[in-house]
Short mmCIF file of N, CA and C in Angstrom, two decimals:
data_model
loop_
_atom_site.label_atom_id
_atom_site.label_comp_id
_atom_site.label_asym_id
_atom_site.label_seq_id
_atom_site.Cartn_x
_atom_site.Cartn_y
_atom_site.Cartn_z
N MET A 1 30.65 -5.63 -1.14
CA MET A 1 31.05 -5.54 0.53
C MET A 1 30.71 -6.70 0.92
N GLU A 2 31.73 -7.34 1.84
CA GLU A 2 31.29 -8.59 2.76
C GLU A 2 30.58 -8.30 3.62
N ILE A 3 29.37 -9.11 3.86
CA ILE A 3 28.46 -8.85 4.85
C ILE A 3 29.16 -9.73 6.37
N THR A 4 28.82 -8.96 7.45
CA THR A 4 29.26 -9.97 8.36
C THR A 4 27.98 -9.78 9.46
N LYS A 5 28.08 -10.21 10.44
CA LYS A 5 27.04 -10.02 11.68
C LYS A 5 26.85 -8.58 12.08
N THR A 6 27.82 -7.94 11.97
CA THR A 6 27.46 -6.36 12.47
C THR A 6 27.42 -5.40 11.35
N SER A 7 27.32 -6.17 10.14
CA SER A 7 27.19 -5.28 8.80
C SER A 7 25.86 -4.35 9.27
N PRO A 8 25.60 -3.17 8.85
CA PRO A 8 24.29 -2.68 8.73
C PRO A 8 23.28 -3.42 7.66
N LEU A 9 21.95 -3.36 8.11
CA LEU A 9 21.14 -3.99 7.23
C LEU A 9 20.48 -2.72 6.19
N LYS A 10 20.48 -3.24 4.71
CA LYS A 10 20.10 -2.46 3.86
C LYS A 10 18.37 -2.30 3.84
N LEU A 11 17.99 -1.00 4.59
CA LEU A 11 16.39 -0.82 4.36
C LEU A 11 15.97 0.00 3.24
N ALA A 12 15.05 -0.66 2.54
CA ALA A 12 14.24 -0.04 1.45
C ALA A 12 13.07 0.51 2.09
N VAL A 13 12.88 2.09 1.90
CA VAL A 13 11.93 2.54 2.39
C VAL A 13 10.76 2.83 1.13
N ILE A 14 9.75 2.42 1.15
CA ILE A 14 8.75 2.58 0.19
C ILE A 14 7.73 3.65 0.06
N VAL A 15 7.68 4.60 -0.43
CA VAL A 15 6.81 5.69 -0.30
C VAL A 15 5.58 5.39 -1.23
N ALA A 16 4.51 4.97 -0.66
CA ALA A 16 3.49 4.38 -1.74
C ALA A 16 2.66 5.24 -2.28
N SER A 17 2.23 6.31 -1.98
CA SER A 17 1.15 7.36 -2.73
C SER A 17 2.05 8.04 -3.77
N ASN A 18 1.04 7.91 -4.81
CA ASN A 18 1.61 8.81 -6.32
C ASN A 18 0.50 9.81 -6.55
N ARG A 19 -0.38 10.11 -5.40
CA ARG A 19 -1.88 10.95 -5.67
C ARG A 19 -1.24 12.47 -5.77
N GLU A 20 -1.79 12.99 -6.52
CA GLU A 20 -1.61 14.53 -6.72
C GLU A 20 -1.48 15.18 -5.56
N GLY A 21 -0.84 16.14 -5.09
CA GLY A 21 -0.89 16.75 -3.72
C GLY A 21 -0.82 15.80 -2.18
N ARG A 22 0.06 14.86 -2.62
CA ARG A 22 0.19 13.86 -1.78
C ARG A 22 0.92 14.32 -0.60
N PHE A 23 0.55 13.99 0.67
CA PHE A 23 1.21 14.04 1.97
C PHE A 23 2.17 13.34 2.45
N GLY A 24 2.49 12.31 1.87
CA GLY A 24 3.28 11.16 2.20
C GLY A 24 4.93 11.80 2.18
N PRO A 25 5.29 12.81 1.47
CA PRO A 25 6.92 13.12 1.42
C PRO A 25 6.89 13.82 2.86
N VAL A 26 6.22 14.55 3.50
CA VAL A 26 6.14 14.96 4.65
C VAL A 26 6.34 14.11 5.76
N ILE A 27 5.69 12.78 5.70
CA ILE A 27 6.01 11.64 6.73
C ILE A 27 7.26 10.84 6.57
N ALA A 28 7.56 10.97 5.06
CA ALA A 28 8.72 10.28 5.12
C ALA A 28 9.63 10.97 5.27
N ASP A 29 10.05 12.16 5.19
CA ASP A 29 11.16 12.88 5.64
C ASP A 29 11.31 12.66 7.22
N TRP A 30 10.07 12.99 7.81
CA TRP A 30 10.02 12.44 9.31
C TRP A 30 10.76 11.19 9.57
N PHE A 31 10.06 10.26 8.94
CA PHE A 31 10.68 8.79 9.28
C PHE A 31 12.29 8.60 8.81
N LEU A 32 12.50 9.13 7.59
CA LEU A 32 13.94 9.03 7.32
C LEU A 32 14.67 9.34 8.30
N ASP A 33 14.42 10.57 8.98
CA ASP A 33 15.25 11.10 9.94
C ASP A 33 15.64 10.13 11.02
N HIS A 34 14.35 9.35 11.46
CA HIS A 34 14.37 8.42 12.36
C HIS A 34 15.50 7.53 12.03
N VAL A 35 15.04 6.89 10.87
CA VAL A 35 16.01 5.80 10.36
C VAL A 35 17.59 6.30 10.40
N GLY A 36 17.83 7.42 10.17
CA GLY A 36 19.20 7.86 9.96
C GLY A 36 19.86 7.86 11.33
N ARG A 37 19.10 7.95 12.52
CA ARG A 37 19.74 7.75 13.59
C ARG A 37 19.72 6.44 14.41
N HIS A 38 19.29 5.51 13.61
CA HIS A 38 19.17 4.02 13.78
C HIS A 38 20.31 3.26 13.34
N ALA A 39 21.50 2.98 14.36
CA ALA A 39 22.60 2.34 13.95
C ALA A 39 22.46 0.72 13.00
N ASP A 40 21.26 0.44 13.01
CA ASP A 40 21.32 -0.86 12.50
C ASP A 40 21.21 -0.65 10.85
N PHE A 41 20.99 0.42 10.27
CA PHE A 41 20.43 0.48 8.86
C PHE A 41 21.11 1.35 8.04
N THR A 42 21.04 1.21 6.72
CA THR A 42 21.68 2.01 5.91
C THR A 42 20.20 2.17 4.96
N VAL A 43 19.90 3.22 4.27
CA VAL A 43 18.54 3.23 3.76
C VAL A 43 18.71 3.48 2.20
N ASP A 44 17.79 3.12 1.53
CA ASP A 44 17.28 3.58 0.18
C ASP A 44 15.81 3.70 -0.07
N VAL A 45 15.74 4.84 -0.74
CA VAL A 45 14.12 5.01 -1.07
C VAL A 45 13.64 4.76 -2.34
N VAL A 46 12.64 4.09 -2.33
CA VAL A 46 11.56 3.72 -3.45
C VAL A 46 10.43 4.50 -3.46
N ASP A 47 10.41 5.72 -4.54
CA ASP A 47 9.17 6.66 -3.94
C ASP A 47 8.22 6.29 -5.41
N LEU A 48 7.29 5.89 -5.08
CA LEU A 48 6.04 5.67 -6.12
C LEU A 48 5.63 6.83 -6.87
N GLY A 49 5.90 8.00 -6.19
CA GLY A 49 5.62 9.16 -6.89
C GLY A 49 6.60 9.87 -7.99
N ASP A 50 7.65 9.03 -8.05
CA ASP A 50 8.47 9.27 -9.03
C ASP A 50 8.34 8.98 -10.46
N PRO A 51 8.08 9.74 -11.57
CA PRO A 51 7.71 9.07 -12.73
C PRO A 51 8.49 8.00 -13.24
N GLY A 52 9.74 7.52 -12.80
CA GLY A 52 10.34 6.43 -13.23
C GLY A 52 9.97 5.10 -12.77
N THR A 53 9.06 5.25 -11.66
CA THR A 53 8.77 4.04 -10.80
C THR A 53 7.25 3.64 -11.26
N ASP A 54 6.53 4.38 -12.25
CA ASP A 54 5.35 4.14 -12.87
C ASP A 54 5.51 2.83 -13.82
N LEU A 55 4.84 1.83 -13.14
CA LEU A 55 5.04 0.56 -13.83
C LEU A 55 3.63 0.10 -14.39
N PRO A 56 3.46 -0.59 -15.64
CA PRO A 56 2.21 -0.82 -16.16
C PRO A 56 1.30 -1.87 -15.13
N THR A 57 -0.10 -1.68 -15.27
CA THR A 57 -0.80 -2.67 -14.53
C THR A 57 -0.96 -4.11 -15.19
N ALA A 58 -0.80 -4.18 -16.10
CA ALA A 58 -0.60 -5.23 -17.27
C ALA A 58 0.76 -6.01 -16.87
N LEU A 59 0.65 -6.96 -16.19
CA LEU A 59 2.02 -7.91 -15.77
C LEU A 59 2.56 -8.79 -16.71
N SER A 60 3.68 -8.95 -17.14
CA SER A 60 4.20 -9.76 -17.93
C SER A 60 5.51 -10.52 -17.48
N TYR A 61 5.69 -11.94 -18.16
CA TYR A 61 6.82 -12.48 -17.86
C TYR A 61 7.82 -12.03 -18.64
N ASP A 62 7.57 -11.30 -19.78
CA ASP A 62 8.57 -10.80 -21.11
C ASP A 62 8.21 -9.30 -21.20
N PRO A 63 8.63 -8.41 -20.35
CA PRO A 63 8.46 -7.34 -20.30
C PRO A 63 9.01 -6.34 -21.51
N ALA A 64 8.37 -5.50 -21.96
CA ALA A 64 8.90 -4.63 -23.22
C ALA A 64 10.07 -3.88 -22.72
N PRO A 65 10.85 -3.31 -23.47
CA PRO A 65 11.97 -2.82 -23.10
C PRO A 65 11.80 -1.61 -22.23
N ALA A 66 10.89 -0.87 -22.70
CA ALA A 66 10.58 0.28 -22.04
C ALA A 66 10.28 -0.10 -20.57
N VAL A 67 9.53 -1.06 -20.31
CA VAL A 67 8.91 -1.77 -18.90
C VAL A 67 10.27 -2.22 -18.05
N ARG A 68 11.24 -2.89 -18.94
CA ARG A 68 12.44 -3.45 -18.41
C ARG A 68 13.51 -2.11 -17.82
N GLU A 69 13.15 -1.03 -18.41
CA GLU A 69 14.01 -0.01 -18.12
C GLU A 69 13.67 0.83 -16.57
N ARG A 70 12.33 0.70 -16.56
CA ARG A 70 11.47 0.93 -15.36
C ARG A 70 11.78 0.02 -14.15
N LEU A 71 11.69 -1.00 -14.53
CA LEU A 71 11.98 -2.15 -13.54
C LEU A 71 13.43 -1.91 -12.88
N ALA A 72 14.34 -1.71 -13.93
CA ALA A 72 15.68 -1.45 -13.53
C ALA A 72 15.92 -0.52 -12.56
N LYS A 73 15.22 0.59 -12.34
CA LYS A 73 15.23 1.50 -11.48
C LYS A 73 14.87 1.28 -10.05
N VAL A 74 13.96 -0.04 -9.86
CA VAL A 74 13.33 -0.46 -8.45
C VAL A 74 13.74 -1.83 -8.25
N SER A 75 13.74 -2.66 -9.10
CA SER A 75 14.01 -4.10 -8.54
C SER A 75 15.39 -4.14 -8.03
N PRO A 76 16.43 -3.76 -8.20
CA PRO A 76 17.49 -3.96 -7.71
C PRO A 76 17.81 -3.40 -6.50
N LYS A 77 16.99 -2.24 -5.94
CA LYS A 77 16.84 -1.79 -4.84
C LYS A 77 15.91 -2.68 -3.67
N LEU A 78 14.91 -3.19 -4.44
CA LEU A 78 14.33 -4.41 -3.66
C LEU A 78 15.12 -5.55 -3.38
N ALA A 79 15.80 -6.09 -4.48
CA ALA A 79 16.74 -7.38 -4.14
C ALA A 79 17.72 -7.29 -3.33
N ALA A 80 18.39 -5.97 -3.09
CA ALA A 80 19.26 -5.70 -2.38
C ALA A 80 19.28 -5.52 -1.01
N ALA A 81 17.75 -5.05 -0.54
CA ALA A 81 17.27 -4.77 0.41
C ALA A 81 17.34 -6.06 1.51
N ASP A 82 17.80 -5.73 2.99
CA ASP A 82 17.58 -6.99 3.90
C ASP A 82 16.17 -6.73 4.53
N ALA A 83 15.58 -5.56 4.48
CA ALA A 83 14.26 -5.24 5.06
C ALA A 83 13.43 -4.34 4.41
N PHE A 84 12.25 -3.98 4.82
CA PHE A 84 11.37 -2.94 4.10
C PHE A 84 10.52 -2.12 4.96
N VAL A 85 10.59 -1.05 4.78
CA VAL A 85 9.29 -0.10 5.57
C VAL A 85 8.33 0.43 4.44
N VAL A 86 7.24 -0.06 4.46
CA VAL A 86 6.18 0.60 3.42
C VAL A 86 5.54 1.84 4.05
N LEU A 87 5.64 2.80 3.42
CA LEU A 87 4.89 4.19 4.01
C LEU A 87 3.64 4.38 3.09
N THR A 88 2.47 4.06 3.67
CA THR A 88 1.21 4.05 3.11
C THR A 88 0.19 5.02 3.35
N PRO A 89 -0.54 5.63 2.61
CA PRO A 89 -1.84 6.24 2.84
C PRO A 89 -2.85 5.10 3.06
N GLU A 90 -4.12 5.60 3.45
CA GLU A 90 -5.25 4.65 3.21
C GLU A 90 -6.12 5.28 1.93
N TYR A 91 -6.61 4.67 1.14
CA TYR A 91 -7.56 5.02 0.03
C TYR A 91 -8.58 4.24 0.15
N ASN A 92 -9.73 4.66 0.59
CA ASN A 92 -11.00 4.12 0.62
C ASN A 92 -11.20 2.48 1.32
N HIS A 93 -10.52 2.81 2.39
CA HIS A 93 -10.21 1.55 3.25
C HIS A 93 -9.21 0.34 2.90
N SER A 94 -8.46 0.94 1.87
CA SER A 94 -7.46 0.08 1.31
C SER A 94 -6.00 0.80 1.10
N PHE A 95 -5.10 0.21 0.28
CA PHE A 95 -3.87 0.88 0.02
C PHE A 95 -3.73 1.23 -1.23
N PRO A 96 -2.85 1.81 -1.88
CA PRO A 96 -2.89 2.52 -3.24
C PRO A 96 -2.58 1.30 -4.17
N ALA A 97 -3.05 1.53 -5.45
CA ALA A 97 -2.88 0.51 -6.65
C ALA A 97 -1.49 0.66 -6.71
N SER A 98 -0.97 2.00 -6.90
CA SER A 98 0.55 1.93 -7.20
C SER A 98 1.65 0.99 -6.35
N LEU A 99 1.18 0.80 -5.38
CA LEU A 99 1.84 -0.07 -4.08
C LEU A 99 1.30 -1.58 -4.38
N LYS A 100 0.29 -1.96 -4.75
CA LYS A 100 0.04 -3.56 -5.35
C LYS A 100 0.61 -3.82 -6.41
N ASN A 101 0.70 -2.66 -7.40
CA ASN A 101 1.30 -3.06 -8.64
C ASN A 101 3.01 -3.44 -8.45
N LEU A 102 3.65 -2.72 -7.54
CA LEU A 102 4.93 -2.69 -7.44
C LEU A 102 4.92 -3.95 -6.71
N ILE A 103 4.34 -4.48 -5.66
CA ILE A 103 4.21 -5.54 -5.39
C ILE A 103 4.45 -6.92 -6.07
N ASP A 104 3.35 -6.78 -6.94
CA ASP A 104 3.04 -7.64 -7.88
C ASP A 104 4.01 -8.05 -9.25
N TRP A 105 4.65 -7.13 -9.55
CA TRP A 105 5.86 -7.08 -10.40
C TRP A 105 6.95 -7.79 -9.78
N HIS A 106 7.12 -7.95 -8.50
CA HIS A 106 8.36 -8.73 -7.84
C HIS A 106 7.83 -9.86 -7.07
N TYR A 107 8.83 -10.90 -6.84
CA TYR A 107 8.38 -11.84 -6.14
C TYR A 107 9.71 -12.24 -5.17
N THR A 108 10.70 -12.73 -5.56
CA THR A 108 11.49 -13.23 -4.83
C THR A 108 12.40 -11.95 -4.05
N GLU A 109 12.24 -10.74 -4.45
CA GLU A 109 12.92 -9.96 -3.87
C GLU A 109 12.13 -9.54 -2.51
N TRP A 110 10.84 -10.03 -2.46
CA TRP A 110 10.34 -10.00 -0.73
C TRP A 110 10.57 -11.09 0.17
N GLN A 111 11.24 -12.10 -0.45
CA GLN A 111 11.03 -13.44 0.31
C GLN A 111 11.83 -13.35 1.55
N ALA A 112 11.46 -13.91 2.60
CA ALA A 112 12.33 -14.16 3.77
C ALA A 112 12.87 -12.73 4.04
N LYS A 113 12.34 -11.51 4.32
CA LYS A 113 12.66 -10.47 4.56
C LYS A 113 11.65 -9.90 5.54
N PRO A 114 11.97 -8.78 6.38
CA PRO A 114 10.83 -8.47 7.45
C PRO A 114 10.38 -6.98 6.58
N VAL A 115 9.18 -6.91 7.05
CA VAL A 115 8.35 -5.63 6.52
C VAL A 115 8.00 -4.76 7.73
N GLY A 116 8.11 -3.57 7.56
CA GLY A 116 7.52 -2.87 8.90
C GLY A 116 6.64 -1.68 8.04
N PHE A 117 5.64 -1.02 8.81
CA PHE A 117 4.77 -0.15 8.13
C PHE A 117 4.72 1.22 8.82
N VAL A 118 4.43 2.42 8.22
CA VAL A 118 4.23 3.71 8.39
C VAL A 118 3.05 4.17 7.86
N SER A 119 2.04 4.47 8.46
CA SER A 119 0.58 4.42 7.69
C SER A 119 -0.12 5.75 8.45
N TYR A 120 -0.96 6.49 7.18
CA TYR A 120 -1.33 7.57 7.59
C TYR A 120 -2.94 7.62 6.94
N GLY A 121 -3.97 8.36 7.41
CA GLY A 121 -5.30 8.51 6.92
C GLY A 121 -6.23 9.01 7.89
N GLY A 122 -7.55 8.84 7.72
CA GLY A 122 -8.31 9.66 8.41
C GLY A 122 -8.47 9.31 9.94
N MET A 123 -9.53 8.66 10.38
CA MET A 123 -9.54 8.40 11.80
C MET A 123 -8.91 7.02 11.98
N SER A 124 -9.00 6.09 10.92
CA SER A 124 -8.33 4.74 11.26
C SER A 124 -6.57 5.11 11.08
N GLY A 125 -6.15 5.97 10.79
CA GLY A 125 -4.43 6.16 10.78
C GLY A 125 -3.88 5.14 9.69
N GLY A 126 -4.75 4.86 8.59
CA GLY A 126 -4.25 3.90 7.74
C GLY A 126 -4.15 2.65 7.99
N LEU A 127 -4.63 2.04 9.43
CA LEU A 127 -4.41 0.65 9.71
C LEU A 127 -5.20 -0.25 9.10
N ARG A 128 -6.20 0.08 8.33
CA ARG A 128 -6.90 -0.88 7.45
C ARG A 128 -6.06 -1.23 6.40
N ALA A 129 -5.43 -0.19 5.75
CA ALA A 129 -4.44 -0.52 4.77
C ALA A 129 -3.37 -1.32 5.25
N VAL A 130 -2.78 -1.21 6.12
CA VAL A 130 -1.60 -2.30 6.75
C VAL A 130 -2.43 -3.61 7.09
N GLU A 131 -3.39 -3.73 7.45
CA GLU A 131 -3.98 -5.17 7.94
C GLU A 131 -4.06 -5.87 6.57
N GLN A 132 -4.58 -5.02 5.54
CA GLN A 132 -4.45 -5.76 4.14
C GLN A 132 -2.89 -6.23 3.67
N LEU A 133 -2.25 -5.30 3.69
CA LEU A 133 -0.85 -5.36 3.51
C LEU A 133 -0.38 -6.70 3.97
N ARG A 134 -0.61 -6.84 5.54
CA ARG A 134 -0.13 -8.09 5.94
C ARG A 134 -0.45 -9.47 5.41
N GLN A 135 -1.58 -9.34 4.89
CA GLN A 135 -1.83 -10.76 3.87
C GLN A 135 -1.19 -10.69 2.73
N VAL A 136 -1.12 -9.46 2.00
CA VAL A 136 -0.52 -9.76 0.90
C VAL A 136 0.96 -9.98 0.89
N PHE A 137 1.91 -9.46 2.04
CA PHE A 137 3.05 -9.79 2.19
C PHE A 137 3.23 -11.28 2.71
N ALA A 138 2.28 -11.83 3.53
CA ALA A 138 2.48 -13.22 3.52
C ALA A 138 2.47 -14.23 2.63
N GLU A 139 1.76 -13.58 1.70
CA GLU A 139 1.77 -14.47 0.15
C GLU A 139 3.07 -14.63 -0.27
N MET A 140 3.77 -13.36 -0.20
CA MET A 140 4.94 -13.16 -0.86
C MET A 140 6.31 -13.81 0.08
N HIS A 141 5.95 -14.66 0.84
CA HIS A 141 6.85 -15.07 2.11
C HIS A 141 7.75 -14.08 2.81
N ALA A 142 7.09 -12.69 3.04
CA ALA A 142 7.75 -11.84 3.75
C ALA A 142 7.26 -12.25 5.16
N VAL A 143 7.99 -11.32 6.36
CA VAL A 143 7.60 -11.38 7.40
C VAL A 143 7.11 -9.77 8.07
N THR A 144 5.97 -9.52 8.62
CA THR A 144 5.74 -8.25 8.82
C THR A 144 5.91 -8.15 10.27
N VAL A 145 6.40 -7.21 10.48
CA VAL A 145 6.35 -6.69 12.32
C VAL A 145 5.41 -6.36 12.87
N ARG A 146 5.05 -6.71 14.13
CA ARG A 146 3.74 -6.31 14.53
C ARG A 146 3.60 -4.82 14.96
N ASP A 147 4.64 -4.16 15.44
CA ASP A 147 4.33 -2.81 15.85
C ASP A 147 4.31 -1.92 14.60
N THR A 148 3.54 -0.83 14.56
CA THR A 148 3.42 -0.04 13.33
C THR A 148 3.50 1.55 13.91
N VAL A 149 3.74 2.52 13.08
CA VAL A 149 3.58 3.80 13.22
C VAL A 149 2.56 4.38 12.35
N SER A 150 1.38 4.95 13.17
CA SER A 150 0.19 5.49 12.05
C SER A 150 -0.05 6.79 12.59
N PHE A 151 -0.49 7.62 11.94
CA PHE A 151 -1.11 9.23 12.04
C PHE A 151 -2.45 9.29 11.63
N HIS A 152 -3.34 9.26 12.61
CA HIS A 152 -4.66 9.35 11.95
C HIS A 152 -4.99 11.20 11.97
N ASN A 153 -5.54 11.57 10.69
CA ASN A 153 -5.71 13.00 10.51
C ASN A 153 -4.29 13.57 10.42
N ALA A 154 -3.48 12.98 9.58
CA ALA A 154 -2.04 13.33 9.59
C ALA A 154 -1.72 14.90 9.58
N HIS A 155 -2.62 15.34 8.50
CA HIS A 155 -2.11 16.63 8.40
C HIS A 155 -2.19 17.76 9.52
N GLY A 156 -3.18 17.62 10.57
CA GLY A 156 -3.05 18.31 11.86
C GLY A 156 -1.97 18.05 12.77
N HIS A 157 -1.03 16.92 12.42
CA HIS A 157 -0.05 16.63 13.21
C HIS A 157 1.40 17.51 12.98
N PHE A 158 1.57 17.96 11.92
CA PHE A 158 2.64 18.33 11.34
C PHE A 158 2.58 19.88 10.96
N GLY A 159 3.60 20.69 11.34
CA GLY A 159 3.63 22.00 11.32
C GLY A 159 4.17 22.36 9.98
N GLU A 160 3.95 23.62 9.45
CA GLU A 160 4.43 23.74 8.26
C GLU A 160 5.98 23.56 7.84
N ASP A 161 6.75 23.26 9.09
CA ASP A 161 8.02 23.16 8.81
C ASP A 161 8.30 21.64 8.54
N GLY A 162 7.20 20.76 8.76
CA GLY A 162 7.26 19.25 8.54
C GLY A 162 7.59 18.64 9.65
N ARG A 163 7.65 19.46 10.71
CA ARG A 163 7.97 18.75 12.09
C ARG A 163 6.65 18.27 12.82
N HIS A 164 6.65 17.13 13.48
CA HIS A 164 5.50 16.73 14.34
C HIS A 164 5.39 17.75 15.64
N LYS A 165 4.22 18.17 15.68
CA LYS A 165 3.65 18.97 16.72
C LYS A 165 3.95 18.37 18.22
N ASP A 166 3.82 17.44 18.36
CA ASP A 166 3.89 16.55 19.65
C ASP A 166 4.47 15.10 19.40
N PRO A 167 6.02 15.13 19.44
CA PRO A 167 6.70 14.14 18.88
C PRO A 167 6.74 12.80 19.72
N THR A 168 6.45 13.10 20.93
CA THR A 168 6.79 12.02 22.05
C THR A 168 6.34 10.53 21.83
N ALA A 169 5.08 10.30 21.59
CA ALA A 169 4.65 9.07 20.89
C ALA A 169 4.66 8.56 19.97
N PRO A 170 4.93 9.45 18.85
CA PRO A 170 5.36 8.90 17.43
C PRO A 170 6.92 8.48 17.32
N ASP A 171 7.71 9.37 18.23
CA ASP A 171 9.05 8.95 18.36
C ASP A 171 9.11 7.67 18.96
N ALA A 172 8.44 7.25 19.91
CA ALA A 172 8.70 6.14 20.74
C ALA A 172 8.28 4.67 19.50
N ALA A 173 6.93 5.04 19.01
CA ALA A 173 6.66 4.27 18.11
C ALA A 173 7.35 3.78 16.95
N ALA A 174 8.38 4.89 16.30
CA ALA A 174 9.05 4.52 15.38
C ALA A 174 10.46 3.67 15.96
N LYS A 175 10.92 4.08 16.92
CA LYS A 175 11.89 3.14 17.69
C LYS A 175 11.44 1.98 17.79
N THR A 176 10.19 1.85 18.49
CA THR A 176 9.95 0.24 18.68
C THR A 176 9.90 -0.43 17.31
N MET A 177 9.03 -0.16 16.43
CA MET A 177 9.01 -0.63 15.09
C MET A 177 10.24 -1.06 14.36
N LEU A 178 11.25 0.17 14.50
CA LEU A 178 12.68 -0.19 14.02
C LEU A 178 13.41 -1.17 14.70
N ASP A 179 13.44 -1.35 15.99
CA ASP A 179 14.08 -2.33 16.80
C ASP A 179 13.57 -3.46 16.36
N GLN A 180 12.24 -3.86 16.11
CA GLN A 180 11.72 -5.05 15.78
C GLN A 180 12.12 -5.43 14.53
N LEU A 181 12.16 -4.53 13.63
CA LEU A 181 12.38 -4.75 12.23
C LEU A 181 14.23 -5.25 12.22
N ALA A 182 14.80 -4.46 12.91
CA ALA A 182 16.40 -4.97 13.20
C ALA A 182 16.31 -6.11 13.53
N TRP A 183 15.85 -6.59 14.62
CA TRP A 183 15.89 -8.13 15.14
C TRP A 183 15.59 -9.24 14.04
N TRP A 184 14.53 -8.80 13.20
CA TRP A 184 14.13 -9.70 12.37
C TRP A 184 15.14 -9.79 11.02
N GLY A 185 15.38 -8.52 10.75
CA GLY A 185 16.36 -8.23 9.67
C GLY A 185 17.60 -9.12 9.81
N HIS A 186 18.20 -8.86 10.89
CA HIS A 186 19.50 -9.97 11.34
C HIS A 186 19.12 -11.13 11.50
N ALA A 187 18.17 -11.43 12.17
CA ALA A 187 18.09 -12.84 12.27
C ALA A 187 17.60 -13.72 10.89
N LEU A 188 16.89 -12.89 10.17
CA LEU A 188 16.72 -13.76 8.89
C LEU A 188 17.90 -13.57 7.74
N ARG A 189 18.47 -12.53 7.94
CA ARG A 189 19.88 -12.59 7.11
C ARG A 189 20.97 -13.56 7.54
N ASP A 190 20.85 -13.64 8.80
CA ASP A 190 22.01 -14.59 9.34
C ASP A 190 21.44 -15.91 8.97
N ALA A 191 20.09 -16.23 8.61
CA ALA A 191 19.65 -17.75 8.46
C ALA A 191 19.70 -18.02 7.28
N LYS A 192 19.57 -16.95 6.49
CA LYS A 192 19.71 -17.27 5.12
C LYS A 192 21.31 -17.48 4.72
N SER A 193 22.23 -16.96 5.43
CA SER A 193 23.63 -17.32 5.28
C SER A 193 23.98 -18.82 5.32
N VAL A 194 23.17 -19.43 6.23
CA VAL A 194 23.43 -20.53 6.67
C VAL A 194 22.47 -21.67 5.89
N ARG A 195 21.29 -21.34 5.56
CA ARG A 195 20.55 -22.09 4.86
C ARG A 195 19.60 -21.38 3.78
N PRO A 196 19.99 -21.30 2.45
CA PRO A 196 19.00 -20.51 1.54
C PRO A 196 17.38 -20.67 1.64
N TYR A 197 16.78 -19.55 1.77
CA TYR A 197 15.45 -19.91 1.57
C TYR A 197 14.75 -20.45 0.33
N GLY A 198 13.72 -21.66 0.30
CA GLY A 198 13.33 -21.93 -0.63
C GLY A 198 11.76 -21.97 -0.49
N SER A 199 11.01 -21.64 -1.33
CA SER A 199 9.48 -21.54 -1.17
C SER A 199 9.06 -22.51 -1.59
#
């Protein structure tokens, strides 16, 4: 497909938790509904809870065939993306090992692309995980957007139907973050079409 200035941005939403009984899919469904209503994006999901995305923690420049097969399920999605949203819980004041592993298996896929965050956790709402991820993505030559969507004590905010009980504030936060992500996504994609990024 030919990319024009008006072409939608390809957004990869990374669901970071792979913990048994995780709450991430509830928040992911809520967020993907918002993305679907935003004209700037088409979306692809990388769910680290899916068995096929489980990468070994021992990194290699020459992965074994079984590892290459697993990488083939996620790497093309990251490479094709114009922007990312990382949906992360907070585990022990940080983000999941599964997410760091995914980041470390890739490099050029992140470069000169914007990253937004949706986080959840206890009282901090996952924001300590987000602040650490900003440092990691800076090293990967990615640009993180300022505004986030965060849920403190997330279980209490959603009903049995997966709907947020009081959606006004989180709906506004999602729109603000997606608007910022779209601005950066278009700006960086346009810039790279004129001058390829070099690190």
